[in-house]
Amino acid sequence: MIYLDNGATSYPKPPNVLSNSMNAIKNFSFNSGRGGYSASVNAAEKIYSVRERIGNMFNFEPQNIAFTLNCTMALNMAIKGSVKKGDHIIISSLEHNAVWRVVNHLKNNGIAAFDIADFSFDEEETVRNFEQLIKPNTSLIVCMAASNVFGVAFPIEEIGKIAKEHGIRFIVDAAQAAGTIPIDSDKCNIDILCAPGHKCLFGNMGTGFLAVKNDVYLDTIIDGGTGSESINPNQPDFLPDRLEAGTLNNSGIISLGAGIDFIRSKGMDNIYNHELKITDYLYNCLSKNDNVILYCPKPKKYKSAPIISFNYKDYSSEKTASFLAEKNIAVRAGLHCSPLAHSFFDTIDRGTVRLCPSVFTSVRDCEIFLNQLKKI
Amino acid sequence: MYLYIKVGSITNAQRAKNVLNKNKIKASVKRLDNPKPGDGCGYVVKAEESNRNIIEILEKNSIRVLGYERH
């Protein structure tokens, strides 16, 4: 199979992720933070070391990393845990349903209103679009680091700057950037970073996290056992326990740590460069095909995630993807859970075909895809 | 002499252990035999040196100390 759907989840996983996952199931499947026997304490040490690795990567304290099942869960916890009745939220015009549906839920329940700031290829204009929407009751700006459909990156450092200037909490959805595009929470004034573990960080599915700055207090949307302060009828007020009710996914979390080790061993910049080289090659070839419609300029370093969206002739995106699937080429078609982004780029009627290479994608894989595309 | 330091959660115990190790103090994570309801998770950091500086080191590193016992 030629796999070009790494935006959905990365595949294959690096060899050390596979071996660490197996080892975790065999040797670290004990409930961390519950038992006093050495196996439980050893499992907790493994989990803590993954918190440290994530903290180092994005500049957060290790105890402020709370593990979740995915990025969507992290975003729900971050957004719903931040707002109070009467608040106003600003999101971008390319947000995933993991943000858009959450703010719609808050609006429909009379809790918070929201406005949408338009993306622009002119970064200054994007920042202005956010700033112009700020109201006295704006408490939250939520923005993706890069679009999961079109790959374009947001100027999160500049958006974070205006959020800080106005005393507004800043949440970043790093679903398509964490592990590819460097993100420093201090530099970007990020209060809460949400990310999946199974995409560019190479962990198993069923992993994700939210990373929280020291002075950020979040209400909880999931309460329960933490192994700490069990006598307390309320959720503990300290992290990560406050945000981690219930048993953790040890093998998944340990696989995520192995994924970060893989990125470190290869060099995040080298991985990003390879993926951009592949997207560059794909983009150049596709742009020479008169039957192909592209929607964005060629992906550029730090301005894009390695993602290309296209359509073929007047075909529906599903028809193109279905033809490719028959040839054993895995791409994703449709709206990619991001109707906002498709409305913005005027592709809502037929969606797009999305190409997401990874560090394991070769030029040969691209040639096979491109040759098959010509046969439609 | 050992110092058993109560820090409220397994994650804080791991943090505390790492901080003490970095300060060349041998430490490990243990569970109290008879934890009281106010002892948090029941996990403690066992520091193999009974020295008040240990508490200062932890507090300087923003680790909340709930209490300690000398053994």
Tab-separated table of C-alpha atoms in Angstrom:
chain	number	residue	atom	x	y	z
A	1	MET	CA	0.000	0.000	0.000
A	2	ILE	CA	1.147	3.534	-0.774
A	3	TYR	CA	0.081	5.390	2.359
A	4	LEU	CA	-0.533	9.123	1.951
A	5	ASP	CA	-2.992	9.578	4.814
A	6	ASN	CA	-0.626	10.491	7.645
A	7	GLY	CA	-2.853	13.462	8.475
A	8	ALA	CA	-5.370	10.947	9.820
A	9	THR	CA	-2.786	8.865	11.639
A	10	SER	CA	0.839	8.077	10.907
A	11	TYR	CA	1.655	4.738	9.327
A	12	PRO	CA	3.873	2.816	9.532
A	13	LYS	CA	5.018	3.402	13.082
A	14	PRO	CA	8.802	3.475	13.621
A	15	PRO	CA	10.351	0.134	14.672
A	16	ASN	CA	11.155	1.398	18.185
A	17	VAL	CA	7.494	2.381	18.669
A	18	LEU	CA	6.435	-1.159	17.811
A	19	SER	CA	9.005	-2.749	20.129
A	20	ASN	CA	8.259	-0.337	22.981
A	21	SER	CA	4.516	-0.933	22.605
A	22	MET	CA	5.001	-4.679	22.899
A	23	ASN	CA	7.359	-4.247	25.820
A	24	ALA	CA	4.869	-1.929	27.531
A	25	ILE	CA	2.018	-4.427	27.182
A	26	LYS	CA	4.269	-7.159	28.544
A	27	ASN	CA	6.147	-5.351	31.298
A	28	PHE	CA	4.435	-2.045	32.130
A	29	SER	CA	0.733	-2.886	32.111
A	30	PHE	CA	0.295	-2.125	35.781
A	31	ASN	CA	-1.839	0.666	37.146
A	32	SER	CA	0.497	3.601	37.657
A	33	GLY	CA	-0.230	5.841	40.616
A	34	ARG	CA	-2.275	3.209	42.372
A	35	GLY	CA	-0.110	0.363	43.686
A	36	GLY	CA	2.937	0.445	45.921
A	37	TYR	CA	4.494	-2.678	44.412
A	38	SER	CA	7.529	-2.133	42.231
A	39	ALA	CA	5.789	-2.987	38.942
A	40	SER	CA	3.254	-0.177	39.506
A	41	VAL	CA	5.962	2.284	40.554
A	42	ASN	CA	8.085	1.302	37.530
A	43	ALA	CA	5.123	1.878	35.216
A	44	ALA	CA	4.620	5.315	36.804
A	45	GLU	CA	8.285	6.118	36.152
A	46	LYS	CA	7.855	5.250	32.487
A	47	ILE	CA	4.783	7.476	32.260
A	48	TYR	CA	6.586	10.328	33.978
A	49	SER	CA	9.499	10.076	31.559
A	50	VAL	CA	7.053	10.595	28.673
A	51	ARG	CA	5.676	13.693	30.425
A	52	GLU	CA	9.259	14.978	30.581
A	53	ARG	CA	9.866	14.323	26.896
A	54	ILE	CA	6.674	16.138	25.879
A	55	GLY	CA	7.472	18.971	28.280
A	56	ASN	CA	10.942	19.368	26.777
A	57	MET	CA	9.606	19.352	23.238
A	58	PHE	CA	7.028	22.118	23.754
A	59	ASN	CA	8.377	23.924	26.826
A	60	PHE	CA	5.964	22.879	29.571
A	61	GLU	CA	6.513	21.530	33.070
A	62	PRO	CA	6.271	17.710	32.997
A	63	GLN	CA	3.563	17.579	35.662
A	64	ASN	CA	1.436	19.892	33.501
A	65	ILE	CA	1.115	17.315	30.733
A	66	ALA	CA	-2.239	15.505	31.015
A	67	PHE	CA	-2.760	12.464	28.825
A	68	THR	CA	-5.977	12.059	26.867
A	69	LEU	CA	-7.341	9.616	24.305
A	70	ASN	CA	-6.813	11.995	21.399
A	71	CYS	CA	-6.551	15.663	20.450
A	72	THR	CA	-10.338	16.092	20.304
A	73	MET	CA	-10.669	15.083	23.952
A	74	ALA	CA	-7.846	17.449	24.872
A	75	LEU	CA	-9.528	20.340	23.038
A	76	ASN	CA	-12.876	19.632	24.723
A	77	MET	CA	-11.199	19.677	28.121
A	78	ALA	CA	-9.250	22.841	27.315
A	79	ILE	CA	-12.130	24.836	25.826
A	80	LYS	CA	-15.014	23.696	28.055
A	81	GLY	CA	-12.769	23.870	31.097
A	82	SER	CA	-11.834	27.489	30.322
A	83	VAL	CA	-15.125	29.258	29.667
A	84	LYS	CA	-17.780	30.609	31.967
A	85	LYS	CA	-21.239	31.914	31.181
A	86	GLY	CA	-21.185	35.099	29.137
A	87	ASP	CA	-17.705	34.591	27.692
A	88	HIS	CA	-16.740	35.232	24.088
A	89	ILE	CA	-14.418	33.008	22.057
A	90	ILE	CA	-12.533	33.628	18.807
A	91	ILE	CA	-11.630	30.725	16.527
A	92	SER	CA	-10.096	30.647	13.041
A	93	SER	CA	-11.940	30.064	9.788
A	94	LEU	CA	-10.135	26.772	9.185
A	95	GLU	CA	-10.829	25.013	12.483
A	96	HIS	CA	-11.571	21.308	12.720
A	97	ASN	CA	-14.875	20.096	14.142
A	98	ALA	CA	-12.913	19.311	17.322
A	99	VAL	CA	-13.068	23.070	17.912
A	100	TRP	CA	-16.037	24.239	15.836
A	101	ARG	CA	-18.513	21.729	17.284
A	102	VAL	CA	-17.289	22.464	20.802
A	103	VAL	CA	-17.857	26.211	20.498
A	104	ASN	CA	-21.216	25.580	18.800
A	105	HIS	CA	-22.185	23.365	21.742
A	106	LEU	CA	-21.271	26.178	24.142
A	107	LYS	CA	-23.235	28.682	22.048
A	108	ASN	CA	-26.313	26.425	21.728
A	109	ASN	CA	-26.348	25.939	25.498
A	110	GLY	CA	-26.207	29.672	26.127
A	111	ILE	CA	-22.779	29.530	27.747
A	112	ALA	CA	-20.511	31.407	25.350
A	113	ALA	CA	-20.671	33.204	22.022
A	114	PHE	CA	-18.007	32.931	19.355
A	115	ASP	CA	-16.709	34.685	16.245
A	116	ILE	CA	-14.605	33.390	13.387
A	117	ALA	CA	-11.395	35.119	12.283
A	118	ASP	CA	-10.567	34.620	8.617
A	119	PHE	CA	-7.307	33.034	7.559
A	120	SER	CA	-5.250	35.007	5.049
A	121	PHE	CA	-2.098	34.147	3.144
A	122	ASP	CA	-0.952	37.543	4.412
A	123	GLU	CA	0.047	36.754	8.006
A	124	GLU	CA	-0.376	40.312	9.235
A	125	GLU	CA	-3.908	40.333	7.903
A	126	THR	CA	-4.660	37.068	9.714
A	127	VAL	CA	-3.466	38.563	12.984
A	128	ARG	CA	-5.500	41.731	12.359
A	129	ASN	CA	-8.567	39.568	11.670
A	130	PHE	CA	-8.217	38.035	15.128
A	131	GLU	CA	-7.519	41.321	16.873
A	132	GLN	CA	-10.509	43.082	15.290
A	133	LEU	CA	-12.874	40.517	16.819
A	134	ILE	CA	-11.707	41.001	20.406
A	135	LYS	CA	-14.502	42.191	22.725
A	136	PRO	CA	-14.394	43.143	26.418
A	137	ASN	CA	-15.698	39.646	27.309
A	138	THR	CA	-13.369	37.690	24.990
A	139	SER	CA	-11.758	35.108	27.231
A	140	LEU	CA	-10.393	32.643	24.735
A	141	ILE	CA	-8.668	32.443	21.364
A	142	VAL	CA	-8.485	28.960	19.862
A	143	CYS	CA	-6.386	28.465	16.757
A	144	MET	CA	-4.863	25.538	14.926
A	145	ALA	CA	-1.130	25.591	14.261
A	146	ALA	CA	-1.730	24.282	10.737
A	147	SER	CA	-4.788	23.314	8.710
A	148	ASN	CA	-5.514	19.608	8.542
A	149	VAL	CA	-6.972	20.092	5.048
A	150	PHE	CA	-4.825	22.664	3.289
A	151	GLY	CA	-1.637	22.490	5.352
A	152	VAL	CA	-1.355	26.258	5.742
A	153	ALA	CA	0.161	27.339	9.066
A	154	PHE	CA	-1.161	30.144	11.257
A	155	PRO	CA	1.167	32.811	12.681
A	156	ILE	CA	0.609	31.488	16.192
A	157	GLU	CA	3.492	33.487	17.648
A	158	GLU	CA	1.835	36.747	16.555
A	159	ILE	CA	-1.655	35.607	17.530
A	160	GLY	CA	-0.290	34.550	20.925
A	161	LYS	CA	1.231	37.996	21.305
A	162	ILE	CA	-2.094	39.787	20.859
A	163	ALA	CA	-3.806	37.253	23.146
A	164	LYS	CA	-1.267	38.068	25.861
A	165	GLU	CA	-1.581	41.819	25.320
A	166	HIS	CA	-5.337	41.562	25.850
A	167	GLY	CA	-5.141	39.072	28.741
A	168	ILE	CA	-6.918	36.384	26.711
A	169	ARG	CA	-6.234	32.677	27.188
A	170	PHE	CA	-4.648	31.142	24.059
A	171	ILE	CA	-5.300	27.513	23.102
A	172	VAL	CA	-3.439	25.953	20.176
A	173	ASP	CA	-4.615	22.859	18.330
A	174	ALA	CA	-1.337	21.296	17.195
A	175	ALA	CA	-2.919	18.224	15.591
A	176	GLN	CA	-0.998	18.551	12.322
A	177	ALA	CA	2.069	20.358	13.644
A	178	ALA	CA	3.209	18.651	16.859
A	179	GLY	CA	6.285	16.653	15.859
A	180	THR	CA	6.818	18.502	12.575
A	181	ILE	CA	6.764	22.269	13.038
A	182	PRO	CA	8.664	23.440	16.161
A	183	ILE	CA	6.377	24.961	18.803
A	184	ASP	CA	7.713	26.772	21.874
A	185	SER	CA	4.882	27.587	24.261
A	186	ASP	CA	6.809	30.478	25.848
A	187	LYS	CA	7.721	32.086	22.546
A	188	CYS	CA	4.138	31.764	21.284
A	189	ASN	CA	2.453	32.654	24.626
A	190	ILE	CA	0.446	29.447	24.472
A	191	ASP	CA	-1.568	28.756	27.606
A	192	ILE	CA	-2.794	25.325	26.556
A	193	LEU	CA	-1.428	23.129	23.767
A	194	CYS	CA	-3.523	20.200	22.556
A	195	ALA	CA	-2.077	17.456	20.387
A	196	PRO	CA	-2.646	13.884	19.299
A	197	GLY	CA	0.017	11.311	20.062
A	198	HIS	CA	-0.658	9.153	17.009
A	199	LYS	CA	-0.004	11.549	14.138
A	200	CYS	CA	3.350	13.319	13.698
A	201	LEU	CA	4.498	12.107	17.134
A	202	PHE	CA	4.232	8.474	15.938
A	203	GLY	CA	2.544	7.007	19.029
A	204	ASN	CA	-0.323	4.545	18.951
A	205	MET	CA	-3.912	5.550	18.320
A	206	GLY	CA	-5.754	6.333	21.536
A	207	THR	CA	-3.104	8.807	22.656
A	208	GLY	CA	-3.114	12.574	22.999
A	209	PHE	CA	-2.430	15.232	25.579
A	210	LEU	CA	-3.059	18.733	26.736
A	211	ALA	CA	-0.143	20.728	28.055
A	212	VAL	CA	-0.978	23.548	30.430
A	213	LYS	CA	1.015	26.526	31.679
A	214	ASN	CA	1.548	26.902	35.428
A	215	ASP	CA	-0.904	29.741	36.003
A	216	VAL	CA	-3.774	28.209	34.032
A	217	TYR	CA	-6.656	26.777	36.039
A	218	LEU	CA	-9.104	24.517	34.235
A	219	ASP	CA	-12.499	23.336	35.320
A	220	THR	CA	-12.937	19.611	34.733
A	221	ILE	CA	-15.290	17.852	32.354
A	222	ILE	CA	-14.281	14.363	33.508
A	223	ASP	CA	-14.019	13.578	37.220
A	224	GLY	CA	-13.112	10.372	38.979
A	225	GLY	CA	-10.394	8.323	40.564
A	226	THR	CA	-6.841	9.585	40.435
A	227	GLY	CA	-5.150	7.537	43.139
A	228	SER	CA	-4.546	10.786	45.027
A	229	GLU	CA	-6.583	12.604	47.726
A	230	SER	CA	-9.120	9.782	47.606
A	231	ILE	CA	-10.882	11.137	50.690
A	232	ASN	CA	-11.562	14.409	48.877
A	233	PRO	CA	-15.064	14.467	47.296
A	234	ASN	CA	-13.746	16.869	44.643
A	235	GLN	CA	-11.222	16.428	41.882
A	236	PRO	CA	-7.680	17.346	43.096
A	237	ASP	CA	-6.620	20.910	42.320
A	238	PHE	CA	-3.141	19.934	41.081
A	239	LEU	CA	-1.905	18.636	37.760
A	240	PRO	CA	-1.870	16.182	36.127
A	241	ASP	CA	-4.304	14.456	38.530
A	242	ARG	CA	-6.965	17.147	38.091
A	243	LEU	CA	-7.222	16.312	34.388
A	244	GLU	CA	-6.483	12.580	34.456
A	245	ALA	CA	-9.392	10.700	36.018
A	246	GLY	CA	-9.301	6.950	35.518
A	247	THR	CA	-6.680	4.471	34.414
A	248	LEU	CA	-4.121	5.671	31.903
A	249	ASN	CA	-3.291	4.045	28.568
A	250	ASN	CA	0.190	2.933	29.608
A	251	SER	CA	1.170	1.119	26.431
A	252	GLY	CA	-0.086	3.998	24.299
A	253	ILE	CA	1.703	6.628	26.371
A	254	ILE	CA	4.931	4.632	26.314
A	255	SER	CA	4.592	4.267	22.526
A	256	LEU	CA	4.229	8.043	22.327
A	257	GLY	CA	7.459	8.436	24.290
A	258	ALA	CA	9.151	6.086	21.836
A	259	GLY	CA	7.754	8.169	18.972
A	260	ILE	CA	9.392	11.268	20.456
A	261	ASP	CA	12.656	9.321	20.810
A	262	PHE	CA	12.404	8.437	17.125
A	263	ILE	CA	11.898	12.110	16.206
A	264	ARG	CA	14.882	13.110	18.339
A	265	SER	CA	17.091	10.431	16.810
A	266	LYS	CA	16.199	11.489	13.262
A	267	GLY	CA	16.024	15.197	14.050
A	268	MET	CA	12.672	16.961	13.793
A	269	ASP	CA	14.111	19.366	11.227
A	270	ASN	CA	15.346	16.492	9.063
A	271	ILE	CA	11.910	14.861	9.182
A	272	TYR	CA	10.192	18.131	8.285
A	273	ASN	CA	12.690	18.748	5.443
A	274	HIS	CA	12.079	15.284	4.019
A	275	GLU	CA	8.311	15.689	4.180
A	276	LEU	CA	8.530	19.118	2.535
A	277	LYS	CA	10.779	17.695	-0.192
A	278	ILE	CA	8.112	15.079	-0.885
A	279	THR	CA	5.251	17.594	-0.866
A	280	ASP	CA	7.335	19.885	-3.089
A	281	TYR	CA	7.798	17.060	-5.605
A	282	LEU	CA	4.120	16.140	-5.493
A	283	TYR	CA	3.048	19.769	-5.821
A	284	ASN	CA	5.312	20.408	-8.835
A	285	CYS	CA	4.071	17.313	-10.640
A	286	LEU	CA	0.417	17.972	-9.832
A	287	SER	CA	0.654	21.592	-10.937
A	288	LYS	CA	1.802	20.420	-14.389
A	289	ASN	CA	-1.279	18.231	-14.766
A	290	ASP	CA	-4.030	20.288	-16.416
A	291	ASN	CA	-6.705	18.061	-14.883
A	292	VAL	CA	-5.615	18.836	-11.324
A	293	ILE	CA	-6.938	21.733	-9.260
A	294	LEU	CA	-4.752	22.926	-6.384
A	295	TYR	CA	-5.974	25.368	-3.774
A	296	CYS	CA	-2.888	26.731	-2.060
A	297	PRO	CA	0.592	27.896	-2.976
A	298	LYS	CA	3.411	25.382	-2.737
A	299	PRO	CA	4.055	24.320	0.903
A	300	LYS	CA	6.917	26.291	2.470
A	301	LYS	CA	8.955	25.626	5.581
A	302	TYR	CA	7.334	26.970	8.769
A	303	LYS	CA	4.424	28.267	6.673
A	304	SER	CA	2.847	24.878	6.013
A	305	ALA	CA	2.455	21.392	7.323
A	306	PRO	CA	3.332	18.757	4.687
A	307	ILE	CA	-0.229	18.507	3.346
A	308	ILE	CA	-1.655	19.070	-0.146
A	309	SER	CA	-5.335	19.208	-1.057
A	310	PHE	CA	-6.465	18.797	-4.666
A	311	ASN	CA	-9.280	17.761	-6.944
A	312	TYR	CA	-9.237	16.007	-10.298
A	313	LYS	CA	-11.270	17.438	-13.182
A	314	ASP	CA	-14.851	17.919	-11.995
A	315	TYR	CA	-14.916	14.599	-10.150
A	316	SER	CA	-16.048	14.375	-6.585
A	317	SER	CA	-13.109	13.954	-4.226
A	318	GLU	CA	-14.568	10.611	-3.140
A	319	LYS	CA	-14.574	9.345	-6.733
A	320	THR	CA	-10.887	10.209	-7.151
A	321	ALA	CA	-9.988	8.642	-3.796
A	322	SER	CA	-12.017	5.560	-4.584
A	323	PHE	CA	-10.138	5.065	-7.866
A	324	LEU	CA	-6.818	5.420	-6.017
A	325	ALA	CA	-7.978	3.012	-3.277
A	326	GLU	CA	-8.564	0.380	-5.956
A	327	LYS	CA	-4.901	0.815	-6.895
A	328	ASN	CA	-3.892	0.373	-3.252
A	329	ILE	CA	-3.133	4.051	-2.690
A	330	ALA	CA	-4.478	5.409	0.599
A	331	VAL	CA	-5.614	9.027	0.559
A	332	ARG	CA	-8.490	10.752	2.309
A	333	ALA	CA	-11.323	12.512	0.519
A	334	GLY	CA	-14.329	14.540	1.619
A	335	LEU	CA	-14.486	17.279	4.219
A	336	HIS	CA	-11.873	15.902	6.650
A	337	CYS	CA	-14.085	16.914	9.612
A	338	SER	CA	-13.393	20.535	8.676
A	339	PRO	CA	-16.420	22.030	6.922
A	340	LEU	CA	-15.288	25.510	7.995
A	341	ALA	CA	-12.052	25.150	6.034
A	342	HIS	CA	-13.882	23.837	2.970
A	343	SER	CA	-16.374	26.689	3.117
A	344	PHE	CA	-13.499	29.133	3.311
A	345	PHE	CA	-11.697	27.628	0.284
A	346	ASP	CA	-14.985	27.104	-1.571
A	347	THR	CA	-14.632	23.330	-1.726
A	348	ILE	CA	-17.618	22.495	0.488
A	349	ASP	CA	-19.586	20.916	-2.382
A	350	ARG	CA	-17.135	18.170	-3.245
A	351	GLY	CA	-14.426	18.305	-0.587
A	352	THR	CA	-10.838	17.641	-1.599
A	353	VAL	CA	-8.411	14.754	-1.934
A	354	ARG	CA	-5.751	15.138	0.738
A	355	LEU	CA	-2.152	13.966	0.440
A	356	CYS	CA	-0.103	13.673	3.638
A	357	PRO	CA	3.320	12.076	3.254
A	358	SER	CA	5.529	11.133	6.185
A	359	VAL	CA	9.181	10.519	6.872
A	360	PHE	CA	8.620	7.022	5.429
A	361	THR	CA	7.226	8.252	2.096
A	362	SER	CA	9.628	7.946	-0.835
A	363	VAL	CA	9.784	9.664	-4.226
A	364	ARG	CA	9.068	6.231	-5.702
A	365	ASP	CA	5.769	6.137	-3.734
A	366	CYS	CA	4.911	9.535	-5.225
A	367	GLU	CA	5.709	8.326	-8.765
A	368	ILE	CA	3.365	5.367	-8.351
A	369	PHE	CA	0.611	7.684	-7.114
A	370	LEU	CA	1.176	10.209	-9.905
A	371	ASN	CA	1.194	7.516	-12.601
A	372	GLN	CA	-2.054	6.053	-11.311
A	373	LEU	CA	-3.640	9.497	-11.182
A	374	LYS	CA	-2.948	9.930	-14.881
A	375	LYS	CA	-4.956	6.752	-15.578
A	376	ILE	CA	-8.219	8.009	-14.117
B	1	MET	CA	18.288	8.098	58.739
B	2	TYR	CA	15.681	8.446	56.038
B	3	LEU	CA	13.232	11.186	55.265
B	4	TYR	CA	9.795	10.187	53.983
B	5	ILE	CA	8.335	13.175	52.156
B	6	LYS	CA	4.648	13.369	51.344
B	7	VAL	CA	3.984	15.172	48.057
B	8	GLY	CA	0.398	14.211	47.239
B	9	SER	CA	0.617	12.343	43.940
B	10	ILE	CA	2.677	9.793	42.082
B	11	THR	CA	3.699	12.437	39.512
B	12	ASN	CA	4.901	14.790	42.232
B	13	ALA	CA	6.758	11.895	43.813
B	14	GLN	CA	8.507	11.190	40.489
B	15	ARG	CA	9.326	14.884	40.103
B	16	ALA	CA	10.645	15.053	43.646
B	17	LYS	CA	12.777	11.964	43.152
B	18	ASN	CA	14.301	13.418	39.973
B	19	VAL	CA	14.961	16.791	41.623
B	20	LEU	CA	16.689	15.130	44.591
B	21	ASN	CA	18.716	12.834	42.351
B	22	LYS	CA	19.869	15.856	40.346
B	23	ASN	CA	21.000	17.358	43.667
B	24	LYS	CA	22.956	14.184	44.397
B	25	ILE	CA	20.540	12.989	47.056
B	26	LYS	CA	19.596	9.328	46.718
B	27	ALA	CA	15.821	9.067	46.574
B	28	SER	CA	13.131	6.597	45.575
B	29	VAL	CA	9.344	6.443	45.372
B	30	LYS	CA	7.613	4.369	48.043
B	31	ARG	CA	4.124	3.927	49.373
B	32	LEU	CA	3.291	4.591	53.028
B	33	ASP	CA	2.390	1.531	55.093
B	34	ASN	CA	-0.319	3.356	57.014
B	35	PRO	CA	-1.330	6.416	55.038
B	36	LYS	CA	-3.745	8.810	56.719
B	37	PRO	CA	-6.612	10.315	54.705
B	38	GLY	CA	-4.724	13.604	54.461
B	39	ASP	CA	-1.593	12.002	53.070
B	40	GLY	CA	-2.776	12.311	49.505
B	41	CYS	CA	-2.030	9.338	47.286
B	42	GLY	CA	-0.033	7.465	49.896
B	43	TYR	CA	3.103	7.769	47.804
B	44	VAL	CA	6.170	9.321	49.383
B	45	VAL	CA	9.670	10.112	48.318
B	46	LYS	CA	12.173	8.307	50.453
B	47	ALA	CA	15.329	10.417	50.680
B	48	GLU	CA	18.319	8.576	52.058
B	49	GLU	CA	19.509	11.567	54.029
B	50	SER	CA	17.630	13.369	56.764
B	51	ASN	CA	18.354	16.979	56.116
B	52	ARG	CA	16.014	19.979	56.224
B	53	ASN	CA	17.621	21.298	53.013
B	54	ILE	CA	15.764	18.573	51.204
B	55	ILE	CA	12.436	20.264	51.842
B	56	GLU	CA	13.856	23.607	50.737
B	57	ILE	CA	15.198	22.040	47.549
B	58	LEU	CA	11.792	20.593	46.740
B	59	GLU	CA	9.923	23.798	47.503
B	60	LYS	CA	12.382	25.802	45.411
B	61	ASN	CA	11.427	23.516	42.548
B	62	SER	CA	7.715	24.240	43.098
B	63	ILE	CA	6.964	20.827	44.566
B	64	ARG	CA	4.270	21.079	47.206
B	65	VAL	CA	5.335	19.247	50.364
B	66	LEU	CA	2.404	17.999	52.451
B	67	GLY	CA	4.553	16.734	55.288
B	68	TYR	CA	7.526	14.581	56.148
B	69	GLU	CA	8.593	11.922	58.613
B	70	ARG	CA	12.039	10.968	59.829
B	71	HIS	CA	12.777	7.255	60.088
